[in-house]
CSV table of C-alpha atoms and ligand atoms in Angstrom, one decimal:
chain,number,residue,atom,x,y,z
R,1,MET,CA,134.2,114.3,95.1
R,2,SER,CA,131.7,112.4,97.0
R,3,PRO,CA,130.3,109.2,95.3
R,4,PRO,CA,127.3,109.7,93.0
R,5,ALA,CA,123.8,109.3,95.0
R,6,GLY,CA,120.9,107.3,93.7
R,7,ILE,CA,119.0,104.1,94.5
R,8,ILE,CA,120.1,100.8,96.5
R,9,ILE,CA,117.4,98.1,96.2
R,10,ASP,CA,117.3,95.3,98.8
R,11,THR,CA,115.7,92.5,97.6
R,12,ASP,CA,115.1,88.6,97.2
R,13,PRO,CA,114.4,88.1,93.5
R,14,GLY,CA,111.5,86.9,92.7
R,15,ILE,CA,109.9,87.8,89.6
R,16,ASP,CA,108.3,91.1,91.2
R,17,ASP,CA,111.9,91.9,92.6
R,18,ALA,CA,113.2,91.4,89.1
R,19,ILE,CA,110.6,93.6,87.3
R,20,ALA,CA,111.4,96.3,90.1
R,21,ILE,CA,115.0,96.1,89.3
R,22,LEU,CA,114.4,96.5,85.8
R,23,MET,CA,112.2,99.5,86.2
R,24,ALA,CA,115.1,101.0,88.4
R,25,LEU,CA,117.7,100.1,85.5
R,26,ALA,CA,115.4,101.6,83.0
R,27,GLY,CA,115.0,104.7,84.7
R,28,SER,CA,118.8,105.3,85.5
R,29,PRO,CA,120.5,105.8,82.0
R,30,GLN,CA,124.2,105.3,82.8
R,31,GLY,CA,125.5,108.7,84.2
R,32,ASP,CA,122.1,110.0,85.4
R,33,LEU,CA,123.2,110.7,89.0
R,34,ALA,CA,119.7,111.4,89.7
R,35,HIS,CA,118.4,107.8,89.7
R,36,GLN,CA,121.8,106.0,89.6
R,37,VAL,CA,121.2,102.4,91.0
R,38,ILE,CA,124.3,102.3,93.3
R,39,GLY,CA,123.9,98.8,94.0
R,40,LEU,CA,121.9,95.8,95.0
R,41,THR,CA,121.9,94.0,98.5
R,42,THR,CA,120.0,90.5,98.6
R,43,VAL,CA,118.5,88.8,101.4
R,44,GLY,CA,116.6,85.2,101.5
R,45,GLY,CA,113.2,85.2,101.3
R,46,ASN,CA,111.3,84.3,98.4
R,47,VAL,CA,114.4,81.9,97.7
R,48,PRO,CA,117.7,80.9,99.7
R,49,LEU,CA,120.3,83.6,99.7
R,50,ALA,CA,122.6,82.1,97.1
R,51,ARG,CA,119.7,81.6,94.6
R,52,ALA,CA,118.7,85.4,95.4
R,53,THR,CA,121.9,86.7,94.8
R,54,ARG,CA,122.6,84.7,91.7
R,55,ASN,CA,119.1,86.0,90.1
R,56,ALA,CA,120.0,89.5,90.9
R,57,LEU,CA,123.3,89.0,88.9
R,58,ALA,CA,121.3,87.3,86.2
R,59,VAL,CA,118.8,90.0,85.8
R,60,LEU,CA,121.6,92.6,86.1
R,61,ASP,CA,123.8,90.9,83.4
R,62,ALA,CA,120.9,90.4,81.1
R,63,ALA,CA,119.8,94.0,81.2
R,64,GLY,CA,123.4,94.8,80.3
R,65,ARG,CA,124.5,96.1,83.7
R,66,PRO,CA,127.1,93.9,85.2
R,67,ASP,CA,128.7,96.7,86.4
R,68,ILE,CA,126.4,97.3,89.3
R,69,PRO,CA,127.6,95.5,92.4
R,70,VAL,CA,125.5,93.0,94.4
R,71,HIS,CA,126.5,92.7,98.1
R,72,ARG,CA,125.0,89.7,99.9
R,73,GLY,CA,123.1,90.1,103.1
R,74,SER,CA,121.2,87.8,105.5
R,75,SER,CA,120.7,83.9,104.6
R,76,ARG,CA,118.5,83.7,107.7
R,77,PRO,CA,116.0,86.1,109.5
R,78,LEU,CA,116.8,87.4,113.0
R,79,ALA,CA,115.0,84.2,114.6
R,80,GLY,CA,114.0,80.8,112.8
R,81,ARG,CA,114.3,80.4,109.3
R,82,PHE,CA,113.1,81.7,106.1
R,83,GLY,CA,110.1,79.8,104.2
R,84,TYR,CA,110.7,80.3,100.8
R,85,SER,CA,108.0,80.7,98.2
R,86,PHE,CA,109.4,78.7,94.8
R,87,ALA,CA,105.9,78.0,94.1
R,88,PHE,CA,104.7,81.2,93.3
R,89,HIS,CA,107.9,82.4,91.6
R,90,GLY,CA,109.2,79.3,90.0
R,91,ASN,CA,111.7,76.6,90.8
R,92,THR,CA,114.7,79.0,90.5
R,93,GLY,CA,113.0,81.8,91.9
R,94,LEU,CA,112.5,83.3,88.3
R,95,PRO,CA,110.2,82.2,85.9
R,96,GLY,CA,111.9,81.2,82.5
R,97,ARG,CA,115.4,80.9,82.3
R,98,LEU,CA,118.1,83.8,82.4
R,99,PRO,CA,121.5,83.0,81.2
R,100,LYS,CA,124.2,82.1,84.0
R,101,PRO,CA,125.5,85.7,85.0
R,102,GLN,CA,129.2,86.5,84.2
R,103,ALA,CA,129.8,88.7,87.1
R,104,GLY,CA,130.1,87.6,90.7
R,105,HIS,CA,128.8,89.3,94.0
R,106,ALA,CA,130.8,91.8,95.7
R,107,ASN,CA,132.8,90.5,99.0
R,108,GLN,CA,131.6,93.3,100.9
R,109,ARG,CA,128.4,92.5,103.0
R,110,ALA,CA,125.1,94.0,102.6
R,111,ALA,CA,125.2,95.7,106.0
R,112,GLU,CA,128.9,97.0,105.6
R,113,PHE,CA,128.1,98.1,102.1
R,114,LEU,CA,124.9,100.1,102.9
R,115,ALA,CA,126.6,101.7,106.2
R,116,GLN,CA,129.5,103.0,103.9
R,117,ARG,CA,127.4,104.4,100.9
R,118,LEU,CA,124.8,106.1,103.5
R,119,ARG,CA,127.4,107.5,105.4
R,120,ALA,CA,129.3,108.9,102.4
R,121,SER,CA,126.2,110.5,100.8
R,122,PRO,CA,124.1,111.4,104.0
R,123,GLY,CA,120.3,112.3,102.6
R,124,GLU,CA,121.0,111.6,98.9
R,125,ILE,CA,120.3,107.9,98.9
R,126,THR,CA,116.9,106.4,98.2
R,127,LEU,CA,116.9,102.8,100.1
R,128,VAL,CA,114.2,100.5,98.6
R,129,ALA,CA,113.5,97.1,100.5
R,130,LEU,CA,111.4,94.6,98.5
R,131,GLY,CA,112.2,91.4,100.8
R,132,PRO,CA,112.1,90.3,104.3
R,133,LEU,CA,113.7,93.6,106.4
R,134,THR,CA,116.4,91.2,107.9
R,135,ASN,CA,119.3,93.3,106.2
R,136,LEU,CA,117.9,96.7,107.2
R,137,ALA,CA,117.6,95.4,110.8
R,138,ARG,CA,121.3,94.1,110.7
R,139,LEU,CA,122.3,97.4,109.7
R,140,MET,CA,120.4,99.3,112.5
R,141,GLN,CA,122.0,96.5,115.1
R,142,ARG,CA,125.7,96.8,113.5
R,143,HIS,CA,125.5,100.7,112.7
R,144,PRO,CA,123.2,102.7,115.1
R,145,GLY,CA,121.7,105.9,113.4
R,146,VAL,CA,123.0,105.0,109.9
R,147,LEU,CA,119.5,103.9,108.4
R,148,GLU,CA,118.4,107.4,109.2
R,149,LEU,CA,120.8,108.9,107.1
R,150,ALA,CA,119.0,107.5,104.0
R,151,GLY,CA,117.3,110.3,101.9
R,152,SER,CA,114.3,108.3,101.8
R,153,VAL,CA,113.3,104.6,102.5
R,154,CYS,CA,110.3,102.9,100.8
R,155,VAL,CA,109.3,99.2,101.9
R,156,MET,CA,107.1,96.7,100.3
R,157,GLY,CA,105.7,94.6,103.1
R,158,GLY,CA,102.7,94.4,105.5
R,159,ALA,CA,98.9,94.4,105.2
R,160,VAL,CA,97.6,97.4,107.0
R,161,ASN,CA,93.8,96.9,107.6
R,162,SER,CA,93.8,94.0,104.5
R,163,PRO,CA,93.9,90.4,104.6
R,164,GLY,CA,97.5,88.8,104.4
R,165,ASN,CA,98.9,86.4,101.8
R,166,VAL,CA,100.7,84.1,103.6
R,167,THR,CA,98.3,83.9,106.7
R,168,PRO,CA,95.0,85.9,106.9
R,169,HIS,CA,96.8,88.4,109.1
R,170,ALA,CA,100.6,88.4,107.7
R,171,GLU,CA,102.0,89.3,104.2
R,172,PHE,CA,105.0,87.5,103.1
R,173,ASN,CA,107.9,89.7,103.6
R,174,PHE,CA,106.9,90.5,107.3
R,175,TYR,CA,105.9,86.8,108.2
R,176,SER,CA,109.4,85.9,107.0
R,177,ASP,CA,111.1,88.0,109.4
R,178,PRO,CA,108.6,89.5,111.9
R,179,MET,CA,111.2,90.9,114.5
R,180,ALA,CA,113.3,92.7,111.6
R,181,ALA,CA,109.9,94.4,110.4
R,182,ASP,CA,109.1,95.5,114.1
R,183,MET,CA,112.5,96.7,114.4
R,184,VAL,CA,112.4,98.8,111.4
R,185,LEU,CA,108.9,100.3,111.6
R,186,SER,CA,109.1,101.0,115.4
R,187,SER,CA,112.3,103.0,114.8
R,188,THR,CA,112.6,106.7,114.1
R,189,VAL,CA,113.1,105.9,110.5
R,190,GLN,CA,110.6,107.8,108.2
R,191,LEU,CA,109.4,105.5,105.7
R,192,THR,CA,106.7,104.5,103.1
R,193,LEU,CA,105.2,101.2,103.4
R,194,VAL,CA,103.6,99.9,100.3
R,195,ASP,CA,101.9,97.1,101.6
R,196,LEU,CA,99.0,94.6,100.3
R,197,GLY,CA,96.3,97.0,100.4
R,198,ALA,CA,98.1,99.5,98.1
R,199,SER,CA,99.8,96.9,95.8
R,200,ARG,CA,96.7,94.8,95.1
R,201,GLN,CA,95.2,97.9,93.3
R,202,VAL,CA,97.7,97.5,90.4
R,203,ALA,CA,97.5,94.2,88.5
R,204,LEU,CA,97.5,92.9,85.0
R,205,SER,CA,95.4,90.1,83.9
R,206,ARG,CA,96.8,87.0,81.6
R,207,ARG,CA,95.0,88.5,78.8
R,208,GLN,CA,96.4,92.3,79.3
R,209,VAL,CA,100.0,90.6,79.8
R,210,SER,CA,99.4,88.4,76.4
R,211,ALA,CA,98.8,91.7,74.7
R,212,LEU,CA,102.0,93.5,76.1
R,213,LYS,CA,104.7,93.8,73.3
R,214,GLY,CA,107.7,95.8,72.3
R,215,GLY,CA,109.5,97.8,74.7
R,216,ASN,CA,113.3,98.5,75.5
R,217,ARG,CA,115.8,95.8,76.8
R,218,MET,CA,114.5,96.0,80.0
R,219,GLY,CA,111.0,96.1,78.7
R,220,GLU,CA,111.3,93.2,76.8
R,221,MET,CA,112.6,91.2,79.8
R,222,ALA,CA,109.8,92.2,81.8
R,223,ILE,CA,107.3,90.8,79.4
R,224,ARG,CA,109.1,87.6,79.3
R,225,LEU,CA,109.0,87.4,82.9
R,226,LEU,CA,105.4,88.1,83.3
R,227,GLN,CA,104.4,85.8,80.1
R,228,ASP,CA,106.5,82.6,81.8
R,229,TRP,CA,104.9,83.5,85.2
R,230,PHE,CA,101.6,82.9,83.9
R,231,ARG,CA,102.7,79.5,82.4
R,232,LEU,CA,103.8,78.3,85.5
R,233,ASP,CA,100.3,78.0,86.5
R,234,GLN,CA,97.2,78.0,84.1
R,235,GLY,CA,94.9,78.7,87.0
R,236,ARG,CA,96.7,82.3,87.5
R,237,ASP,CA,94.6,84.9,86.3
R,238,GLN,CA,96.2,88.2,87.6
R,239,PHE,CA,99.7,89.5,88.4
R,240,GLN,CA,99.7,92.1,91.3
R,241,PHE,CA,102.8,94.4,91.0
R,242,TYR,CA,103.8,94.2,94.7
R,243,ASP,CA,107.9,95.5,94.4
R,244,PRO,CA,107.2,97.3,91.4
R,245,LEU,CA,104.5,99.5,93.0
R,246,ALA,CA,107.0,100.1,96.0
R,247,LEU,CA,109.9,101.0,93.4
R,248,ALA,CA,107.4,103.5,91.4
R,249,ALA,CA,106.4,105.2,94.9
R,250,SER,CA,110.0,105.5,95.6
R,251,MET,CA,110.6,107.3,92.6
R,252,ASP,CA,107.5,109.3,92.3
R,253,SER,CA,105.9,111.0,95.4
R,254,GLN,CA,102.4,111.2,93.5
R,255,MET,CA,102.0,107.8,93.1
R,256,ALA,CA,99.6,107.4,95.8
R,257,GLY,CA,97.6,109.4,98.7
R,258,VAL,CA,99.3,108.3,101.8
R,259,ARG,CA,98.1,108.3,105.8
R,260,GLN,CA,100.9,108.8,108.4
R,261,MET,CA,100.6,105.8,110.9
R,262,THR,CA,102.5,104.4,113.8
R,263,LEU,CA,102.9,100.7,113.2
R,264,GLN,CA,104.0,97.6,115.4
R,265,VAL,CA,104.6,94.0,113.9
R,266,GLU,CA,103.4,91.1,115.7
R,267,THR,CA,106.6,88.8,116.8
R,268,GLN,CA,105.1,86.7,119.8
R,269,ASP,CA,101.6,85.3,118.8
R,270,GLN,CA,101.9,82.6,116.6
R,271,GLU,CA,98.5,83.0,114.9
R,272,ARG,CA,98.9,86.4,114.1
R,273,LEU,CA,103.0,86.3,113.5
R,274,GLY,CA,104.0,89.1,111.2
R,275,GLU,CA,100.6,91.0,111.6
R,276,SER,CA,100.9,94.7,110.6
R,277,LYS,CA,99.3,96.2,113.7
R,278,VAL,CA,98.1,100.5,113.6
R,279,VAL,CA,99.2,101.8,117.0
R,280,ARG,CA,97.6,104.9,116.5
R,281,PRO,CA,97.2,107.6,113.3
R,282,GLY,CA,100.4,109.8,112.7
R,283,GLY,CA,103.6,108.9,112.9
R,284,ASN,CA,107.0,107.9,111.0
R,285,VAL,CA,105.1,105.4,108.5
R,286,ALA,CA,103.4,106.8,105.4
R,287,VAL,CA,101.0,104.1,103.9
R,288,PRO,CA,99.7,104.7,100.5
R,289,GLU,CA,95.6,104.6,100.5
R,290,ARG,CA,94.6,105.5,97.1
R,291,VAL,CA,96.9,104.5,94.4
R,292,ASP,CA,96.9,106.3,91.0
R,293,GLY,CA,96.9,103.2,89.0
R,294,VAL,CA,97.1,105.0,85.6
R,295,ARG,CA,100.1,106.8,86.7
R,296,PHE,CA,101.7,103.7,87.7
R,297,PHE,CA,100.9,101.8,84.2
R,298,ALA,CA,101.9,104.9,82.3
R,299,MET,CA,105.4,105.1,84.5
R,300,LEU,CA,105.7,101.2,83.0
R,301,ASN,CA,104.9,102.4,79.7
R,302,ARG,CA,107.5,105.2,79.7
R,303,LEU,CA,110.2,103.1,81.6
R,304,PHE,CA,109.8,99.9,79.3
R,305,GLY,CA,108.5,101.3,76.2
R,306,TRP,CA,106.0,99.0,76.1
R,307,ASP,CA,103.0,98.8,73.3
R,308,GLY,CA,99.9,97.3,73.8
R,309,LEU,CA,98.9,98.6,77.3
R,310,ASP,CA,96.5,101.7,77.7
R,311,PRO,CA,96.6,102.7,81.3
R,312,GLU,CA,93.4,104.8,80.9
R,313,ASN,CA,91.5,101.6,79.8
R,314,LEU,CA,92.7,98.9,82.2
R,315,LEU,CA,89.4,97.5,83.3
W,1,LIG,O1,104.0,89.9,99.9
W,1,LIG,C1,104.8,90.4,98.6
W,1,LIG,C2,106.3,90.4,99.0
W,1,LIG,O2,106.6,89.0,99.0
W,1,LIG,C3,106.9,90.7,97.6
W,1,LIG,O3,108.1,91.3,97.9
W,1,LIG,C4,107.4,89.3,96.9
W,1,LIG,O4,108.7,89.5,96.2
W,1,LIG,C5,107.7,88.5,98.3
W,1,LIG,O5,109.0,88.9,98.7
W,2,LIG,CA1,110.3,90.5,97.0
């Protein structure tokens, strides 16, 4: 019998990664092969690889899913070094504190795990990339043609026709490894790119987050993460659901209206490093333009069992 299909999340937890992971766990009751979380692969980015791996293990453990394997990927981009983002996520990469995970990471590295699983279940695995695209680029280098075996690929990254969040031109994941981002986007892989223009359409204010209550085990963890994140800095007024929107779009094709584009990522001009550039209309990249915010927050309510959030009255 071929191994179960499902979803693999490549991630650099980070608070928004953690919420996306919790969404996937909530949407994947044990035994439901349709959305089974097959495993996580970790990459440096928000935090060093070791910390991203520990955070991924801690989230799985706290959510009661230490059975899900975590495979380590790249500690550095294809060129240079990661810049990290502790100020945004907290000094451990997650706001608040999660218990020390009991489970350890798997021995098999990320690229080999991805290659093995994609070859075993061609066309059946949803791959969601929530950090720098280094692991996907390494997969392409070491196992040519395997990334194309994914059933679907959804990436959080880029700032298509919208300002960046690291420089005026570049979004964090693409800025962290522009060569990897350009390699993946310029390949023949069909993918959905949830960029800043899309993810800025789904945010909650400090007041809205303070009103959240109840929920299942994953939902209560997500509320604690969000409320702890606002406590890190009294100047914060809203939380934008970058990675959770990418996860939502991977599970629901009606989450946003998309436009197909061919894109490149700037890898040479230091001032515009990591910029996502539209080469021409049409092509392999589907970029969400009009996000259905009511649908997104209704999904969060359904997955997490939250009270205190009315998707129809968010303004
Ligand atoms: O620009 C937002 C992205 O960078 C998110 O994936 C966030 O987790 C950080 O990695
Ligand atoms: Ca991330």
